[in-house]
JSON list of C-alpha atoms in Angstrom, two decimals:
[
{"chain": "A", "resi": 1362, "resn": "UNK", "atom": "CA", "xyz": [-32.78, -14.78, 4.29]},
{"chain": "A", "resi": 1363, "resn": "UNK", "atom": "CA", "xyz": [-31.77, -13.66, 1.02]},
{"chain": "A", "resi": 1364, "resn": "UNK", "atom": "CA", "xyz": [-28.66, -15.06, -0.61]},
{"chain": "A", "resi": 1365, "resn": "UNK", "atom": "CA", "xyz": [-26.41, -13.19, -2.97]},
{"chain": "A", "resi": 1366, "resn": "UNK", "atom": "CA", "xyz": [-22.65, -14.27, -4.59]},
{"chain": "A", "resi": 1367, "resn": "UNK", "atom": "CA", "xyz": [-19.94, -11.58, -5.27]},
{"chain": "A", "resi": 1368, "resn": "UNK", "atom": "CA", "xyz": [-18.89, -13.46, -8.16]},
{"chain": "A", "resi": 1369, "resn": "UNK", "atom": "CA", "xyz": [-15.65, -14.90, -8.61]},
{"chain": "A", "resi": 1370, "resn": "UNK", "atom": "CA", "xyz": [-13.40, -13.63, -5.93]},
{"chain": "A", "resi": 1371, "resn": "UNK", "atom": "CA", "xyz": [-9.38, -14.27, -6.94]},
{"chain": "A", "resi": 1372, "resn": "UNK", "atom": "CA", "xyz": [-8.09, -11.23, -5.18]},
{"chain": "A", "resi": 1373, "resn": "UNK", "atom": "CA", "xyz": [-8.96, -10.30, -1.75]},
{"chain": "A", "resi": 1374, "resn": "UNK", "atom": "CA", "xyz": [-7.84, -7.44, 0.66]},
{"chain": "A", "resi": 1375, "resn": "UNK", "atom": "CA", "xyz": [-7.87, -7.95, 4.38]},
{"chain": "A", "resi": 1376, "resn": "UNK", "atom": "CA", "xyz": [-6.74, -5.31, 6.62]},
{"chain": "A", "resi": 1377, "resn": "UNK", "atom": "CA", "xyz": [-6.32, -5.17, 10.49]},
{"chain": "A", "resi": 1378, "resn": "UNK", "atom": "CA", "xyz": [-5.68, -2.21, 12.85]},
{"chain": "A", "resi": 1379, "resn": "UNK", "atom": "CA", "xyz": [-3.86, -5.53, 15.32]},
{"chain": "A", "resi": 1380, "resn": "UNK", "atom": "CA", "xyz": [-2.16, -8.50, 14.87]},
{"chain": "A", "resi": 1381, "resn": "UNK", "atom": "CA", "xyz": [-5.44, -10.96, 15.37]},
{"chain": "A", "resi": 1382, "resn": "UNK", "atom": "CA", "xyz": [-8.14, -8.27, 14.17]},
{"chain": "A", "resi": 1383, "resn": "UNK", "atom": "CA", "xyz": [-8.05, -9.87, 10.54]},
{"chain": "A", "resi": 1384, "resn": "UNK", "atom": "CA", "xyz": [-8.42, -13.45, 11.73]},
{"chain": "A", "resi": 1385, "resn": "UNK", "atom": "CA", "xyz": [-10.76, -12.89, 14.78]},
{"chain": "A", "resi": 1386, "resn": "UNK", "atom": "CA", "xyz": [-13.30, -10.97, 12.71]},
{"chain": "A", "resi": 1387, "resn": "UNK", "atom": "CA", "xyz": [-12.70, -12.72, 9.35]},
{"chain": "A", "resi": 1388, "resn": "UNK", "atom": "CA", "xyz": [-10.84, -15.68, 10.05]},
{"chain": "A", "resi": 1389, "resn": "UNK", "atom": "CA", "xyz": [-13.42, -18.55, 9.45]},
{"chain": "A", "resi": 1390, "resn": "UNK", "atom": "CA", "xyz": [-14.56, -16.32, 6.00]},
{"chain": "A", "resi": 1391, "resn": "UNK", "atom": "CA", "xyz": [-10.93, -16.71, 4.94]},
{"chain": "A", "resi": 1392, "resn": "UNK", "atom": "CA", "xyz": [-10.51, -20.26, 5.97]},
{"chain": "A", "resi": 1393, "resn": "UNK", "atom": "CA", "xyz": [-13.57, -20.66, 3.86]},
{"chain": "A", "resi": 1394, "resn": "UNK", "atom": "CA", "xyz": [-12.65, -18.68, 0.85]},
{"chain": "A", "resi": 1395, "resn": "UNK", "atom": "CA", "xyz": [-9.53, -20.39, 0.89]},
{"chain": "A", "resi": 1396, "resn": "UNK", "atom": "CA", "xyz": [-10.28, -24.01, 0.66]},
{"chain": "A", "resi": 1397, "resn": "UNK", "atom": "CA", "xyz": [-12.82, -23.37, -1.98]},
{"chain": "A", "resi": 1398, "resn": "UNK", "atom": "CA", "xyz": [-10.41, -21.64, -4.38]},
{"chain": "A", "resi": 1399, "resn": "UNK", "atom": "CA", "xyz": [-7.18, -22.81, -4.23]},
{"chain": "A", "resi": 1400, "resn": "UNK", "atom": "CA", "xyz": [-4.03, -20.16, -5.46]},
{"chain": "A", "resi": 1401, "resn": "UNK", "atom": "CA", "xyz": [-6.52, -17.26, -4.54]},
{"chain": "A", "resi": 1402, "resn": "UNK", "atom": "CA", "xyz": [-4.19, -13.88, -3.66]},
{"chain": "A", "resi": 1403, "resn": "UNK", "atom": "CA", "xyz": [-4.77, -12.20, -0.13]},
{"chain": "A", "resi": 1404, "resn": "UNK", "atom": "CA", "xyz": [-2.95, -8.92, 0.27]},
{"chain": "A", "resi": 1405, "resn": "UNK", "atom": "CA", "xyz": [-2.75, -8.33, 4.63]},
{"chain": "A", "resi": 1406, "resn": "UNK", "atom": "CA", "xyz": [-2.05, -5.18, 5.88]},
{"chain": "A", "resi": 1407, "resn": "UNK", "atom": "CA", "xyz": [-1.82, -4.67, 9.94]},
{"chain": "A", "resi": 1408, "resn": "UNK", "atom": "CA", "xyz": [-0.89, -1.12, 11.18]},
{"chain": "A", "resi": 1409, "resn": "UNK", "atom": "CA", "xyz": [0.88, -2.34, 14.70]},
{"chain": "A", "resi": 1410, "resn": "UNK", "atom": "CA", "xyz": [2.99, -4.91, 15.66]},
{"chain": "A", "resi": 1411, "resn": "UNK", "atom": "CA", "xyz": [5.57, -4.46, 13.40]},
{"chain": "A", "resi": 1412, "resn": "UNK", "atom": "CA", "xyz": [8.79, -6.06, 14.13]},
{"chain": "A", "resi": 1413, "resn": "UNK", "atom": "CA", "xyz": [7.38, -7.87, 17.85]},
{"chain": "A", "resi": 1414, "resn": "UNK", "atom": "CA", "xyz": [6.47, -10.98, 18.53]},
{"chain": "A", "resi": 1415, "resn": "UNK", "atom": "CA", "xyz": [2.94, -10.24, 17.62]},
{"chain": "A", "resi": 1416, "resn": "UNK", "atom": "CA", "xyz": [4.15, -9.71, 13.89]},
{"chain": "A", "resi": 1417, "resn": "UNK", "atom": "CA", "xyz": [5.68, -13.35, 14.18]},
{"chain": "A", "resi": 1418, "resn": "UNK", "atom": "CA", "xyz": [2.21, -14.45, 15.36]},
{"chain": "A", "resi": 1419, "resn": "UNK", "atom": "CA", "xyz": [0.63, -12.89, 12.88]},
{"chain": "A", "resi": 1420, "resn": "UNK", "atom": "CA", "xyz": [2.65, -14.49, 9.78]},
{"chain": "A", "resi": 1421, "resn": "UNK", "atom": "CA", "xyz": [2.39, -18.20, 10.89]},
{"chain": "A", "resi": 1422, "resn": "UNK", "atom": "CA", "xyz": [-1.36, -17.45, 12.04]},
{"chain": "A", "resi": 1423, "resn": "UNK", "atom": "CA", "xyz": [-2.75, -16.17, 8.71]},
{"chain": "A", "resi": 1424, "resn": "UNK", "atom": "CA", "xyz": [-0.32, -18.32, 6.82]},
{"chain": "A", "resi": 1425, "resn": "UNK", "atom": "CA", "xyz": [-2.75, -21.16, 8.53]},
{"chain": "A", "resi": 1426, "resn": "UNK", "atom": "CA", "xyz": [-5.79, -19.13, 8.17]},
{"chain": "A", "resi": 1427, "resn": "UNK", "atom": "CA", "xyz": [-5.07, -19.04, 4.44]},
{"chain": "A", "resi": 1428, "resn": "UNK", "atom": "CA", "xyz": [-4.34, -22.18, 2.96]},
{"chain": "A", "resi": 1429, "resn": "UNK", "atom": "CA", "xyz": [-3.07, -22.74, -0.33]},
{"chain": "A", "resi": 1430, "resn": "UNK", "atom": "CA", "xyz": [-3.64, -18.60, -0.88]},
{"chain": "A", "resi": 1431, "resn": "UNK", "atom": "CA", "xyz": [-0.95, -16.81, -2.61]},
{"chain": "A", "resi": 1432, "resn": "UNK", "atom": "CA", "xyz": [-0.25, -14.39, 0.72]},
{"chain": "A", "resi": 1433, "resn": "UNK", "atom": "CA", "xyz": [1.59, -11.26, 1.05]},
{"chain": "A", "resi": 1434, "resn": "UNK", "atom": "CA", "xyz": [1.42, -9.74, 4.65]},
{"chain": "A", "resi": 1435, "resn": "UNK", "atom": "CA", "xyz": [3.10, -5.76, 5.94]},
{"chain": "A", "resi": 1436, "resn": "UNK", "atom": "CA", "xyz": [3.15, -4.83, 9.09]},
{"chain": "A", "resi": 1437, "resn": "UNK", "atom": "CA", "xyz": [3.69, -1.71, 10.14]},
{"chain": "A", "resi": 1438, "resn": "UNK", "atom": "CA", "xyz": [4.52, -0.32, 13.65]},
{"chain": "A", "resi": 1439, "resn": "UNK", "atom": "CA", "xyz": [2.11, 2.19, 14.54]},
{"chain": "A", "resi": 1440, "resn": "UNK", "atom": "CA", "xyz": [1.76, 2.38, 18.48]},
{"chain": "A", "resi": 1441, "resn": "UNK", "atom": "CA", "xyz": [-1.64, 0.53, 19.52]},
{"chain": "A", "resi": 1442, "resn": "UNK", "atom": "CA", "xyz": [-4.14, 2.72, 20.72]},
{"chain": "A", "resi": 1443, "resn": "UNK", "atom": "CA", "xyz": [-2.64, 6.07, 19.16]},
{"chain": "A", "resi": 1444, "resn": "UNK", "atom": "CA", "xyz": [-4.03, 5.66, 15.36]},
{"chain": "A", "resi": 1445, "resn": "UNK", "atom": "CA", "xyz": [-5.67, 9.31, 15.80]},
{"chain": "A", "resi": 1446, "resn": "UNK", "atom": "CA", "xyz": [-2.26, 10.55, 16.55]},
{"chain": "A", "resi": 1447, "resn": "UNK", "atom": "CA", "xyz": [-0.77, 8.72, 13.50]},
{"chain": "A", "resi": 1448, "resn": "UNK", "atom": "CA", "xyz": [-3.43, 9.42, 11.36]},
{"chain": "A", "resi": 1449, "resn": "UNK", "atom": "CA", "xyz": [-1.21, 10.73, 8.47]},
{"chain": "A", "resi": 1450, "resn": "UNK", "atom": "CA", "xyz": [1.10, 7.45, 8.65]},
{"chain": "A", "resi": 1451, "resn": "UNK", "atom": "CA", "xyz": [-1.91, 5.00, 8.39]},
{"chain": "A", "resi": 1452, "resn": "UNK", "atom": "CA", "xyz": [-3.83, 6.42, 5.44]},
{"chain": "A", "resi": 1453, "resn": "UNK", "atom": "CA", "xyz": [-0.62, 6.24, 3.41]},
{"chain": "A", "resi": 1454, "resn": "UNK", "atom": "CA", "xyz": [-0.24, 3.12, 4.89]},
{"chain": "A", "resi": 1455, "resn": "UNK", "atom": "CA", "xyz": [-3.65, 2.38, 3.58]},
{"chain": "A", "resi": 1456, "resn": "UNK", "atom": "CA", "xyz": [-3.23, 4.36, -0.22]},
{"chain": "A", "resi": 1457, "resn": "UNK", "atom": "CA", "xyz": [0.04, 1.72, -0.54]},
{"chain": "A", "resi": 1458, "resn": "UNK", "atom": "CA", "xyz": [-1.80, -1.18, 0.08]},
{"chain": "A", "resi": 1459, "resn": "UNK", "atom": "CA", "xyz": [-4.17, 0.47, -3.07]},
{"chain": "A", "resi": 1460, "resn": "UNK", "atom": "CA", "xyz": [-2.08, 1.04, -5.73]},
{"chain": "A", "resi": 1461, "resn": "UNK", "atom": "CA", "xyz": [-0.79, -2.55, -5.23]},
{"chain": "A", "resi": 1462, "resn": "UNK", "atom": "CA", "xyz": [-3.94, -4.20, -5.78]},
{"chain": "A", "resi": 1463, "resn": "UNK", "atom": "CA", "xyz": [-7.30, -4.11, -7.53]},
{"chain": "A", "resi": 1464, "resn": "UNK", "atom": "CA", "xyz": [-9.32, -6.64, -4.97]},
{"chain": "A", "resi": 1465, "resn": "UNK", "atom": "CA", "xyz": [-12.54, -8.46, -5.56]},
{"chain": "A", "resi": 1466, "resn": "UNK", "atom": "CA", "xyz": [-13.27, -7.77, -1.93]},
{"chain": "A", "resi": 1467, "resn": "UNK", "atom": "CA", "xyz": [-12.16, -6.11, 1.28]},
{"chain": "A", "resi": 1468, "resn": "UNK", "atom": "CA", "xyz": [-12.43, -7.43, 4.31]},
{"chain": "A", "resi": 1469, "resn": "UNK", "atom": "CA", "xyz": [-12.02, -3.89, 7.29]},
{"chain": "A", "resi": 1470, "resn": "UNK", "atom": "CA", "xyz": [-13.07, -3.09, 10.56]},
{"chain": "A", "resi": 1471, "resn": "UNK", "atom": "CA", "xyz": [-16.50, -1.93, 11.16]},
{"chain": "A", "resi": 1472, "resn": "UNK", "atom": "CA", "xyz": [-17.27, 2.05, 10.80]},
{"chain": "A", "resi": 1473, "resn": "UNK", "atom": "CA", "xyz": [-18.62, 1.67, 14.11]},
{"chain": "A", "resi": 1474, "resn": "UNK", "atom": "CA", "xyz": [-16.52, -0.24, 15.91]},
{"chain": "A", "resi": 1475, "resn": "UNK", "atom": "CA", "xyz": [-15.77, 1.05, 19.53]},
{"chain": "A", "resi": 1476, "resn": "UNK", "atom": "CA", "xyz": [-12.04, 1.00, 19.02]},
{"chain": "A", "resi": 1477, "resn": "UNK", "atom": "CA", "xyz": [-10.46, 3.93, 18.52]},
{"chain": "A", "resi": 1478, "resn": "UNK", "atom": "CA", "xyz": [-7.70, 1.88, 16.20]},
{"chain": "A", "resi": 1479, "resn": "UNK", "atom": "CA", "xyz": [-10.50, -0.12, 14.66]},
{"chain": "A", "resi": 1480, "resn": "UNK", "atom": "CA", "xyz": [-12.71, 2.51, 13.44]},
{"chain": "A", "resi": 1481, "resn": "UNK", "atom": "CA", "xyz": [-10.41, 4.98, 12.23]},
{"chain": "A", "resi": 1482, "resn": "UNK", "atom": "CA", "xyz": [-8.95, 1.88, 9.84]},
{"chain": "A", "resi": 1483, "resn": "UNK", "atom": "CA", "xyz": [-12.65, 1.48, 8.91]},
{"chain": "A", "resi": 1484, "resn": "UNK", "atom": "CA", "xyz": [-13.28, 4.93, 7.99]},
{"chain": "A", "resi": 1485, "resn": "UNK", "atom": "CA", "xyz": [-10.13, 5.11, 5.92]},
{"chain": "A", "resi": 1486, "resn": "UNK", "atom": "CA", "xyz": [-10.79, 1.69, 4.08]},
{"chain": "A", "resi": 1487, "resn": "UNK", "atom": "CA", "xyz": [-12.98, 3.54, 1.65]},
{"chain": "A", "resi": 1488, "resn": "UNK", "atom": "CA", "xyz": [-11.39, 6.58, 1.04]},
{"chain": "A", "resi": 1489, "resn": "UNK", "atom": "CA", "xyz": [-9.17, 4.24, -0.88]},
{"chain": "A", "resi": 1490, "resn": "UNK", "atom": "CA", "xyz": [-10.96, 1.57, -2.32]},
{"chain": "A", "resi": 1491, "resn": "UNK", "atom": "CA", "xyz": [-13.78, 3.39, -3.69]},
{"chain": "A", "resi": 1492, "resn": "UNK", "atom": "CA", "xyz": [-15.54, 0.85, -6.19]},
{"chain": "A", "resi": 1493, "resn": "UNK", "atom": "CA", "xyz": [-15.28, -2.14, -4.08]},
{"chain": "A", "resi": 1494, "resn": "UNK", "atom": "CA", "xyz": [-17.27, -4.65, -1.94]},
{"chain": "A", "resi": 1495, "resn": "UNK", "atom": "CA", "xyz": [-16.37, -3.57, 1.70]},
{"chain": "A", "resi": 1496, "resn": "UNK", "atom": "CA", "xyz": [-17.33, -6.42, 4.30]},
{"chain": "A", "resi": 1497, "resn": "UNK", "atom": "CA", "xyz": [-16.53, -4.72, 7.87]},
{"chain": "A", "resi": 1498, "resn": "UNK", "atom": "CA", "xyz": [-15.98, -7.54, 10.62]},
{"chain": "A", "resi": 1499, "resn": "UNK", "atom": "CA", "xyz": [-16.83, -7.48, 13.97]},
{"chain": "A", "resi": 1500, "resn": "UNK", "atom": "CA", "xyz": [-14.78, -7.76, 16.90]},
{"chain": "A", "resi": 1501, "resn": "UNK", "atom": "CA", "xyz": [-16.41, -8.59, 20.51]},
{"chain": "A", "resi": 1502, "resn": "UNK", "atom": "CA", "xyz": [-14.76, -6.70, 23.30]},
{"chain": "A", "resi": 1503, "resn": "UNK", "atom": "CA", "xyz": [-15.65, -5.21, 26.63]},
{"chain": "A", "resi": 1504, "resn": "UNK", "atom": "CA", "xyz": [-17.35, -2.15, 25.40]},
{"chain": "A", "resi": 1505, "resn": "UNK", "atom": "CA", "xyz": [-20.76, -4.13, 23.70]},
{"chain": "A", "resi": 1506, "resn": "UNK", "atom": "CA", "xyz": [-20.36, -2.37, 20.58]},
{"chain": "A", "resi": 1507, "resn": "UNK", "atom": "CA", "xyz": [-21.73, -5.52, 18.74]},
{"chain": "A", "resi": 1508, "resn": "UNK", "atom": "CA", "xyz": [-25.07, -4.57, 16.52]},
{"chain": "A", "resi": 1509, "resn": "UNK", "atom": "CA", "xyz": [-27.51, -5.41, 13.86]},
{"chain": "A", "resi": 1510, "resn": "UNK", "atom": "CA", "xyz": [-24.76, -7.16, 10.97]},
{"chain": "A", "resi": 1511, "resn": "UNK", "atom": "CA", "xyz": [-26.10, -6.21, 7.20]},
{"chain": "A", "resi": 1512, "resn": "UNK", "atom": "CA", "xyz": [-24.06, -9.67, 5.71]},
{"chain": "A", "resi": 1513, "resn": "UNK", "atom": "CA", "xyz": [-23.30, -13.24, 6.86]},
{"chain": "A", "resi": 1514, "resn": "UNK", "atom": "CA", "xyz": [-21.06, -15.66, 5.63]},
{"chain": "A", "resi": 1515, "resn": "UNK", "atom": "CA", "xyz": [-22.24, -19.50, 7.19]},
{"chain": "A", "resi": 1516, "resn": "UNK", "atom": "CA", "xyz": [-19.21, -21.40, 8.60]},
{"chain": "A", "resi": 1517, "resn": "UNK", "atom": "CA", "xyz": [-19.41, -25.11, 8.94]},
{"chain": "A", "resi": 1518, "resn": "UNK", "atom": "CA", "xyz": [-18.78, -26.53, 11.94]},
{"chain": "A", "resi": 1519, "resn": "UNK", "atom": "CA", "xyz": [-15.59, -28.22, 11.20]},
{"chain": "A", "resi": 1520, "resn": "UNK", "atom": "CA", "xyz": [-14.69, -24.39, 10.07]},
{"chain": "A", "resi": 1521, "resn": "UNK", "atom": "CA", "xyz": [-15.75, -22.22, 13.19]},
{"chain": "A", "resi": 1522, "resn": "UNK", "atom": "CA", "xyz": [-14.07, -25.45, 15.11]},
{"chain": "A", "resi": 1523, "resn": "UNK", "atom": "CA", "xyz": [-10.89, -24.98, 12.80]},
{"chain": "A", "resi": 1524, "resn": "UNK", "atom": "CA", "xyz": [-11.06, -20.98, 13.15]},
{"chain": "A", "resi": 1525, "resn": "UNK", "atom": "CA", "xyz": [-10.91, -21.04, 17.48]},
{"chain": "A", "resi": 1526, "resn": "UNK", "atom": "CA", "xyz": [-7.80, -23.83, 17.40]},
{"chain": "A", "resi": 1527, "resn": "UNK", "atom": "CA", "xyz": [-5.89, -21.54, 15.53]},
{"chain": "A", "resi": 1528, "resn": "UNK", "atom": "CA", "xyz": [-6.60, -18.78, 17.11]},
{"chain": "A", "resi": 1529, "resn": "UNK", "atom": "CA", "xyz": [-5.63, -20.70, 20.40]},
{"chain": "A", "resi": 1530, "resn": "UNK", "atom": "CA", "xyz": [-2.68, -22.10, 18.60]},
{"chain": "A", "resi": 1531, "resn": "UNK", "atom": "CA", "xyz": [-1.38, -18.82, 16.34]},
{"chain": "A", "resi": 1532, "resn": "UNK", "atom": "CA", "xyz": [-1.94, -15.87, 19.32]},
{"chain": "A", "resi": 1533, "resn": "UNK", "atom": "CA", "xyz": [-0.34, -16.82, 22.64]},
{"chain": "A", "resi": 1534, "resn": "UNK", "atom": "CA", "xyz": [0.10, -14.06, 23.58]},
{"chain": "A", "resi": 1535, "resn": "UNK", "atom": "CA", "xyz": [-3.46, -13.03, 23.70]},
{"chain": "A", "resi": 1536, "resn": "UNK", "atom": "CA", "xyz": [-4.70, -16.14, 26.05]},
{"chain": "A", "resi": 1537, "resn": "UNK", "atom": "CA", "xyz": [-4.63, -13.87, 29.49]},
{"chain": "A", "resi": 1538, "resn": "UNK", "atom": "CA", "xyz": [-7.34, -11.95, 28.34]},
{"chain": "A", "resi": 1539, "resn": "UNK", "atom": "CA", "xyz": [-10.15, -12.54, 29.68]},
{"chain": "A", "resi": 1540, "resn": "UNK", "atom": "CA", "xyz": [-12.67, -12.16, 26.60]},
{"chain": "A", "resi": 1541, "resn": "UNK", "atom": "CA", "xyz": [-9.86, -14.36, 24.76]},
{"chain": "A", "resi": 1542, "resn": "UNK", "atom": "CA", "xyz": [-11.53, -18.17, 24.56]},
{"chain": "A", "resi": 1543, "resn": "UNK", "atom": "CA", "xyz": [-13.52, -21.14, 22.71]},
{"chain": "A", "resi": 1544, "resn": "UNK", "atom": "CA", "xyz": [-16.92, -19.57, 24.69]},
{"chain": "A", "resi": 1545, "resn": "UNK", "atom": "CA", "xyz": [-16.62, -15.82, 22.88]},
{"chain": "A", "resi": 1546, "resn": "UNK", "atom": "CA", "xyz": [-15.56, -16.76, 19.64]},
{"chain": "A", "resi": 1547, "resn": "UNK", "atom": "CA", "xyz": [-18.07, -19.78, 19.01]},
{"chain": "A", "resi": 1548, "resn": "UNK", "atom": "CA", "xyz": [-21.22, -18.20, 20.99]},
{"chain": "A", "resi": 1549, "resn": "UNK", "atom": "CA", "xyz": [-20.54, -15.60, 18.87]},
{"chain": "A", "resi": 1550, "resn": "UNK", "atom": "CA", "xyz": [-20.38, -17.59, 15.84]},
{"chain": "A", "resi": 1551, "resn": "UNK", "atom": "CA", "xyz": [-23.68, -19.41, 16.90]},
{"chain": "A", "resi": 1552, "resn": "UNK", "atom": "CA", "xyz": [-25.67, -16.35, 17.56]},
{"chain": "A", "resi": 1553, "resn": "UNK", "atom": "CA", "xyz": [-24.87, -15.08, 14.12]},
{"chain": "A", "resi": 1554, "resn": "UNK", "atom": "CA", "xyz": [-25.34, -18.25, 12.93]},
{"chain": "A", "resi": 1555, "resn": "UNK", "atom": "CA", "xyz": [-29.17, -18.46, 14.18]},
{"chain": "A", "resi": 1556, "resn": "UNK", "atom": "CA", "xyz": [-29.48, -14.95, 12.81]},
{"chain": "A", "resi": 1557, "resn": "UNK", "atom": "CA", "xyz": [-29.15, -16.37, 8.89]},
{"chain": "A", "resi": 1558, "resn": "UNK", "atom": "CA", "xyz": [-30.21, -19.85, 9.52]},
{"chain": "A", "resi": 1559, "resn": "UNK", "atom": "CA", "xyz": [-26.84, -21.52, 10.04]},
{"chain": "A", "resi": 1560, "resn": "UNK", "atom": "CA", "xyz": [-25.08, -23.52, 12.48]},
{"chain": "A", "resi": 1561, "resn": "UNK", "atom": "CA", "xyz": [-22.11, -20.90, 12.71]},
{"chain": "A", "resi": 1562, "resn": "UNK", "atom": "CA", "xyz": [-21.60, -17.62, 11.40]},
{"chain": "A", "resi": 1563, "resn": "UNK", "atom": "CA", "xyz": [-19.28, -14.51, 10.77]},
{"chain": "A", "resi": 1564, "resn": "UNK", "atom": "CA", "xyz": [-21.01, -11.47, 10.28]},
{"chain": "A", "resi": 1565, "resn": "UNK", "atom": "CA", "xyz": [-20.63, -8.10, 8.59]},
{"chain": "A", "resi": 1566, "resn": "UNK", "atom": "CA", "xyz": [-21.48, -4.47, 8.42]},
{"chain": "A", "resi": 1567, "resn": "UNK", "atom": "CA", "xyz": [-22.05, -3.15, 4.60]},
{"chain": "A", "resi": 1568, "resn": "UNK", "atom": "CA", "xyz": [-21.92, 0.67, 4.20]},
{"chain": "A", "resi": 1569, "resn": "UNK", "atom": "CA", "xyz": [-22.44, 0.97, 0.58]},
{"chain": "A", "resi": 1570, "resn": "UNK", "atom": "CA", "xyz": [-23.17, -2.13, -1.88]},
{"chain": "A", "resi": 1571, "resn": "UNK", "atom": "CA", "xyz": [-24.10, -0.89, -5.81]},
{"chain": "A", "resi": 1572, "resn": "UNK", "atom": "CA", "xyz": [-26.81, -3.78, -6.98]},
{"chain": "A", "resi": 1573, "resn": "UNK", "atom": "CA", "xyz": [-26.52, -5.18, -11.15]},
{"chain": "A", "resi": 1574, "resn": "UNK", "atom": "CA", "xyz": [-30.40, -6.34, -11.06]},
{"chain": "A", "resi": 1575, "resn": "UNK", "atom": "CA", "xyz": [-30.28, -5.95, -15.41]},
{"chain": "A", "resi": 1576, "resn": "UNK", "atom": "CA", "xyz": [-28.08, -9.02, -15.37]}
]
């Protein structure tokens, strides 16, 4: 397993098609990130939700997912499910979130994600953010969409622990799902986590990474 550092990350982008996409796929990452670097800025953008309950869940979830971050969170109201039909709404959505911010990395959907609302925010992500390091998350679901992740970022226990109470805690309006529980979100964390030699893992799809091997 080859290891590789992004550098100094002070800015990060971290963008959701649902309220809970962000911190189910990336949550222990930005737990992580977090605690390391104290007064880091995450910039949150969720395209549905807007102005439910679910946006209330998602401000006091990632306000806990990102301690001590400087974080600034929109959410818009885009109908879940229909992102095709609102395509013209969530790119500007997206180009907003751009001129706003120069990040060190994103943090998306996968490109091949089986959700129709999760992969058409993944194919927008870099149509925007062109020069950046795009990390696309996985979310597991009923369709077994899950594949062969490019990236892994190790959690610690006490992280991938800290990551399934709050999403217990933050989302309850999300526990009478059936794929919604400790079992999915740490197995899943523990398979990735034998994949790259870790206890517990998140992992990621890369669809374009430019290498500095002069350095």
């Amino acid at each position: 397993m080859i290891q590789l550092s992004a550098g100094r990350l002070d800015r990060i982008v971290a963008v959701g098609a649902h309220c809970d996409d962000i911190a189910i796929g990336a949550g222990g990452t930005l737990l992580t990130m977090c605690l390391a670097r104290p007064g880091i800025r995450i910039d949150a953008l969720v395209l549905s939700g807007g102005g439910s309950e679910r946006e209330q869940e998602e401000q006091a979830a990632l306000a806990a997912f990102c301690p001590g971050a400087e974080l600034h969170l929109i959410v818009h109201k885009l109908p879940d499910g229909r992102l095709p039909m609102h395509w013209d709404e969530a790119k500007a959505a997206v180009e907003e979130l751009r001129t706003a911010t120069e990040p060190d990395l994103v943090l998306a959907p996968r490109t091949d994600d089986a959700h129709q609302d999760h992969r058409g925010l993944a194919q927008l992500v870099p149509t925007a953010f062109r020069d950046h390091l795009v990390l696309g998350y996985e979310i597991v679901k009923w369709d077994g969409d899950l594949g062969r992740p490019a990236a892994y970022q190790p959690l610690s226990p006490e992280i991938a622990e800290r990551k399934v109470r709050l999403l217990q805690e933050h989302y309850p309006s999300q526990r009478h799902r059936p794929w919604y529980d400790r079992e999915a979100f740490l197995g899943l964390a523990r398979i990735r986590g034998i994949e790259c030699h870790a206890r517990y893992a998140e992992a990621f799809a890369v669809t374009k990474l430019t290498l500095d091997l002069g350095d």
